[in-house]
Amino acid sequence: MAFAGKYEFESDENYDDFVKKIGLPADKIEMGRNCKIVTEVVQNGNDFTWTQHFPGGRTTTNSFTIDKEADMETMGGRKFKATVKMEGGKIVADFPNYRHTAEIAGGKLVEIYTSSGVVYKRTSKKIA
């Protein structure tokens, strides 16, 4: 599955319930609400660089190779190690307190975050 491209936030579902569930601080919750995040994915075979650009200039970058352990960072800034997998054309990563899946559906980047039964969905449209 080809993920490479630049994607701009289009819509989300269940943001507040999810970020409260994972314990994000109130200031980060407010900063992320309806935030026009731009996600940039560089893919070279099984090697990925996944960068999220936030308004105000903050970025988070995770570089990983499918099926190999990598140093990662959560949306709250916590560092950890994870092995990212490819399952049925979806990228799957288990973060410390949530599971993240990403797929391309209808030309859009669809990300699903799940924590203890609470599901957050973010859809981004391709802009480059």
XYZ file of N, CA and C in Angstrom:
384
model
N 0.855 -1.187 0.000
C 0.000 0.000 0.000
C 0.890 1.236 0.000
N 0.594 2.181 -0.877
C 1.362 3.423 -0.967
C 0.753 4.488 -0.052
N 1.531 4.943 0.900
C 1.090 5.960 1.848
C 1.707 7.321 1.572
N 2.765 7.375 0.773
C 3.516 8.615 0.575
C 2.622 9.767 0.140
N 2.854 10.919 0.738
C 2.115 12.115 0.379
C 1.988 13.059 1.558
N 1.301 14.156 1.306
C 1.041 15.162 2.327
C -0.472 15.260 2.471
N -0.948 15.167 3.710
C -2.381 15.103 3.982
C -2.762 16.170 5.001
N -3.875 16.872 4.731
C -4.350 17.913 5.641
C -5.624 17.463 6.336
N -5.675 17.712 7.632
C -6.836 17.361 8.447
C -8.122 17.804 7.762
N -9.087 16.882 7.715
C -10.385 17.183 7.125
C -11.497 17.049 8.164
N -11.479 15.958 8.940
C -12.533 15.759 9.942
C -12.065 14.764 10.996
N -12.766 14.769 12.123
C -12.492 13.761 13.138
C -13.769 13.414 13.884
N -13.708 12.288 14.588
C -14.846 11.806 15.360
C -14.355 11.346 16.722
N -14.982 11.838 17.789
C -14.765 11.354 19.154
C -13.434 11.813 19.753
N -12.939 12.971 19.318
C -11.650 13.491 19.801
C -11.631 13.662 21.310
N -12.593 14.390 21.852
C -12.566 14.714 23.280
C -12.567 13.478 24.169
N -13.451 12.529 23.886
C -13.513 11.314 24.704
C -12.190 10.549 24.656
N -11.591 10.487 23.470
C -10.353 9.732 23.328
C -9.196 10.380 24.082
N -8.969 11.673 23.872
C -7.802 12.313 24.497
C -7.938 12.383 26.015
N -9.170 12.472 26.500
C -9.373 12.406 27.955
C -9.050 11.007 28.454
N -9.422 9.986 27.693
C -9.179 8.593 28.061
C -7.683 8.297 28.182
N -6.882 8.866 27.259
C -5.442 8.593 27.299
C -4.689 9.550 28.222
N -5.412 10.486 28.850
C -4.797 11.352 29.850
C -4.024 12.535 29.319
N -4.378 13.029 28.134
C -3.711 14.208 27.601
C -4.041 15.409 28.473
N -3.068 16.269 28.788
C -3.334 17.456 29.601
C -4.291 18.415 28.892
N -5.034 19.180 29.676
C -6.062 20.089 29.148
C -5.515 21.042 28.090
N -4.293 21.563 28.286
C -3.738 22.508 27.305
C -3.503 21.834 25.956
N -3.051 20.574 25.979
C -2.831 19.851 24.715
C -4.154 19.432 24.083
N -5.151 19.142 24.907
C -6.482 18.804 24.376
C -7.030 19.984 23.600
N -6.967 21.161 24.186
C -7.508 22.361 23.530
C -6.715 22.684 22.270
N -5.396 22.558 22.342
C -4.536 22.860 21.199
C -4.849 21.927 20.023
N -5.223 20.678 20.308
C -5.455 19.710 19.249
C -6.859 19.694 18.682
N -7.792 20.363 19.370
C -9.185 20.320 18.921
C -9.335 21.042 17.581
N -9.865 20.330 16.583
C -10.069 20.865 15.228
C -8.809 21.489 14.651
N -7.689 20.949 15.049
C -6.384 21.445 14.632
C -6.110 21.023 13.193
N -5.690 21.943 12.383
C -5.385 21.655 10.979
C -4.002 21.021 10.862
N -3.892 19.802 11.375
C -2.634 19.056 11.314
C -2.363 18.660 9.862
N -1.117 18.811 9.457
C -0.683 18.317 8.156
C 0.239 17.137 8.424
N -0.117 15.985 7.882
C 0.667 14.765 8.041
C 1.426 14.510 6.750
N 2.729 14.371 6.880
C 3.568 14.120 5.717
C 4.182 12.732 5.861
N 3.969 11.885 4.859
C 4.472 10.518 4.896
C 5.461 10.321 3.755
N 6.678 9.935 4.121
C 7.691 9.571 3.137
C 7.862 8.067 3.266
N 7.721 7.373 2.148
C 7.802 5.913 2.155
C 8.792 5.444 1.111
N 9.689 4.560 1.554
C 10.626 3.920 0.643
C 10.555 2.428 0.956
N 9.674 1.717 0.256
C 9.446 0.298 0.548
C 8.814 0.151 1.919
N 9.505 -0.512 2.845
C 8.998 -0.696 4.207
C 9.523 0.344 5.183
N 10.289 1.328 4.686
C 10.829 2.392 5.535
C 9.929 3.622 5.438
N 9.557 4.164 6.599
C 8.647 5.298 6.658
C 9.210 6.416 7.525
N 8.916 7.644 7.128
C 9.075 8.803 8.003
C 7.708 9.457 8.037
N 7.138 9.539 9.233
C 5.763 10.001 9.438
C 5.839 11.275 10.264
N 5.589 12.418 9.653
C 5.724 13.703 10.336
C 4.378 14.393 10.416
N 4.069 14.898 11.605
C 2.853 15.686 11.793
C 3.264 17.117 12.095
N 2.756 18.039 11.273
C 3.032 19.463 11.426
C 1.808 20.112 12.069
N 2.020 20.758 13.204
C 0.938 21.409 13.934
C 1.012 22.916 13.723
N -0.135 23.610 13.765
C -0.097 25.074 13.685
C 0.824 25.620 14.779
N 1.544 26.661 14.460
C 2.465 27.231 15.428
C 3.879 26.700 15.278
N 4.066 25.749 14.332
C 5.415 25.291 14.028
C 5.880 24.031 14.722
N 5.105 23.466 15.640
C 5.530 22.232 16.320
C 5.357 21.042 15.375
N 6.342 20.138 15.390
C 6.247 18.923 14.585
C 6.600 17.711 15.445
N 6.033 16.576 15.067
C 6.389 15.289 15.662
C 6.727 14.367 14.504
N 7.897 13.716 14.590
C 8.326 12.817 13.525
C 8.653 11.449 14.096
N 8.100 10.426 13.483
C 8.429 9.041 13.815
C 8.950 8.378 12.549
N 10.153 7.814 12.637
C 10.733 7.069 11.523
C 10.774 5.603 11.927
N 10.347 4.742 11.022
C 10.266 3.328 11.360
C 10.342 2.473 10.106
N 10.678 1.206 10.330
C 10.668 0.187 9.288
C 9.667 -0.879 9.721
N 8.808 -1.286 8.819
C 7.805 -2.317 9.132
C 8.501 -3.552 9.700
N 7.953 -4.053 10.801
C 8.423 -5.261 11.493
C 9.768 -5.114 12.193
N 10.237 -3.875 12.416
C 11.471 -3.653 13.176
C 11.187 -2.657 14.294
N 11.764 -2.906 15.471
C 11.569 -1.999 16.595
C 12.148 -0.624 16.279
N 11.432 0.427 16.697
C 11.866 1.801 16.438
C 11.554 2.682 17.647
N 12.301 3.763 17.767
C 12.008 4.779 18.775
C 10.853 5.617 18.252
N 9.819 5.789 19.081
C 8.610 6.498 18.675
C 8.264 7.560 19.716
N 7.300 8.416 19.342
C 6.809 9.453 20.250
C 5.289 9.513 20.140
N 4.615 9.590 21.293
C 3.151 9.678 21.308
C 2.705 11.088 20.957
N 1.378 11.250 20.746
C 0.849 12.587 20.468
C 1.011 13.505 21.667
N 1.232 12.940 22.849
C 1.468 13.734 24.054
C 2.934 14.013 24.323
N 3.826 13.503 23.455
C 5.247 13.776 23.589
C 6.040 12.710 24.326
N 5.411 11.625 24.722
C 6.095 10.545 25.445
C 6.874 9.663 24.476
N 8.134 9.376 24.817
C 8.987 8.539 23.972
C 8.871 7.080 24.408
N 8.923 6.170 23.425
C 8.825 4.740 23.701
C 9.341 3.960 22.494
N 9.444 2.647 22.638
C 9.860 1.774 21.537
C 8.658 0.952 21.083
N 8.540 0.747 19.774
C 7.433 -0.049 19.232
C 7.862 -0.703 17.929
N 7.181 -1.781 17.605
C 7.362 -2.435 16.313
C 6.091 -2.188 15.508
N 6.238 -1.460 14.412
C 5.107 -1.136 13.552
C 4.917 -2.278 12.567
N 3.678 -2.663 12.356
C 3.368 -3.795 11.475
C 2.472 -3.335 10.317
N 2.404 -4.161 9.293
C 1.488 -3.955 8.184
C 0.495 -5.108 8.235
N -0.783 -4.790 8.428
C -1.822 -5.819 8.516
C -2.937 -5.485 7.531
N -3.062 -6.275 6.491
C -4.117 -6.060 5.513
C -4.084 -4.693 4.858
N -2.880 -4.200 4.570
C -2.743 -2.894 3.928
C -2.810 -1.724 4.896
N -2.931 -2.004 6.202
C -2.984 -0.949 7.221
C -1.704 -0.949 8.028
N -1.228 0.234 8.360
C -0.108 0.371 9.280
C -0.683 0.290 10.689
N -0.074 -0.546 11.538
C -0.576 -0.753 12.897
C 0.573 -0.576 13.879
N 0.355 0.278 14.885
C 1.360 0.491 15.928
C 0.676 0.519 17.286
N 1.260 -0.213 18.220
C 0.756 -0.197 19.590
C 1.562 0.800 20.404
N 0.909 1.903 20.766
C 1.508 2.932 21.603
C 1.270 2.543 23.059
N 1.896 3.213 24.033
C 1.752 2.792 25.429
C 0.304 2.678 25.922
N -0.572 3.584 25.522
C -1.948 3.505 26.019
C -3.001 3.578 24.921
N -2.600 3.321 23.692
C -3.565 3.237 22.596
C -2.961 2.510 21.407
N -3.843 2.057 20.515
C -3.432 1.413 19.262
C -3.754 2.377 18.125
N -2.816 2.514 17.214
C -2.987 3.405 16.063
C -2.965 2.579 14.793
N -3.976 2.758 13.946
C -3.959 2.150 12.613
C -4.119 3.262 11.587
N -3.529 3.065 10.432
C -3.630 4.049 9.356
C -3.792 3.308 8.042
N -4.654 3.851 7.201
C -4.844 3.272 5.876
C -5.210 4.377 4.891
N -5.048 4.077 3.624
C -5.497 4.971 2.568
C -6.829 4.415 2.084
N -7.877 5.226 2.176
C -9.224 4.816 1.753
C -9.834 5.955 0.948
N -10.187 5.683 -0.291
C -10.759 6.723 -1.142
C -9.813 7.881 -1.363
N -8.496 7.597 -1.382
C -7.496 8.639 -1.592
C -7.207 9.475 -0.359
N -7.814 9.134 0.774
C -7.624 9.890 2.017
C -6.876 9.043 3.032
N -6.165 9.719 3.922
C -5.496 9.053 5.033
C -6.500 8.945 6.174
N -6.815 7.717 6.565
C -7.773 7.475 7.646
C -7.000 6.833 8.797
N -7.007 7.522 9.945
C -6.305 7.034 11.122
C -7.323 6.721 12.210
N -7.137 5.568 12.838
C -8.012 5.131 13.929
C -7.141 4.926 15.163
N -7.516 5.574 16.246
C -6.832 5.430 17.525
C -7.817 4.781 18.485
N -7.388 3.705 19.189
C -8.286 2.985 20.088
C -7.624 2.811 21.449
N -8.376 3.139 22.499
C -7.895 2.956 23.865
C -9.047 2.475 24.735
N -8.930 1.272 25.267
C -9.949 0.702 26.176
C -11.364 0.891 25.643
N -11.551 0.590 24.365
C -12.878 0.654 23.761
C -13.295 2.027 23.250
N -12.510 3.074 23.523
C -12.818 4.412 23.015
C -12.078 4.594 21.692
N -12.822 4.945 20.649
C -12.257 5.031 19.300
C -12.302 6.474 18.799
N -11.158 6.943 18.314
C -11.031 8.269 17.700
C -10.644 8.063 16.244
N -11.354 8.725 15.350
C -11.071 8.599 13.917
C -10.733 9.969 13.357
N -9.613 10.027 12.617
C -9.208 11.287 11.963
C -9.024 10.999 10.478
N -9.642 11.824 9.652
C -9.538 11.704 8.199
C -8.832 12.930 7.653
N -7.881 12.705 6.749
C -7.125 13.798 6.151
C -7.126 13.651 4.635
N -7.295 14.768 3.936
C -7.309 14.751 2.474
C -5.906 14.980 1.936
N -5.609 14.347 0.808
C -4.293 14.463 0.203
C -4.171 15.830 -0.462
N -3.050 16.535 -0.147
C -2.835 17.857 -0.731
C -1.569 17.887 -1.576
N -0.757 16.853 -1.499
C 0.460 16.789 -2.335
C 0.962 15.354 -2.404
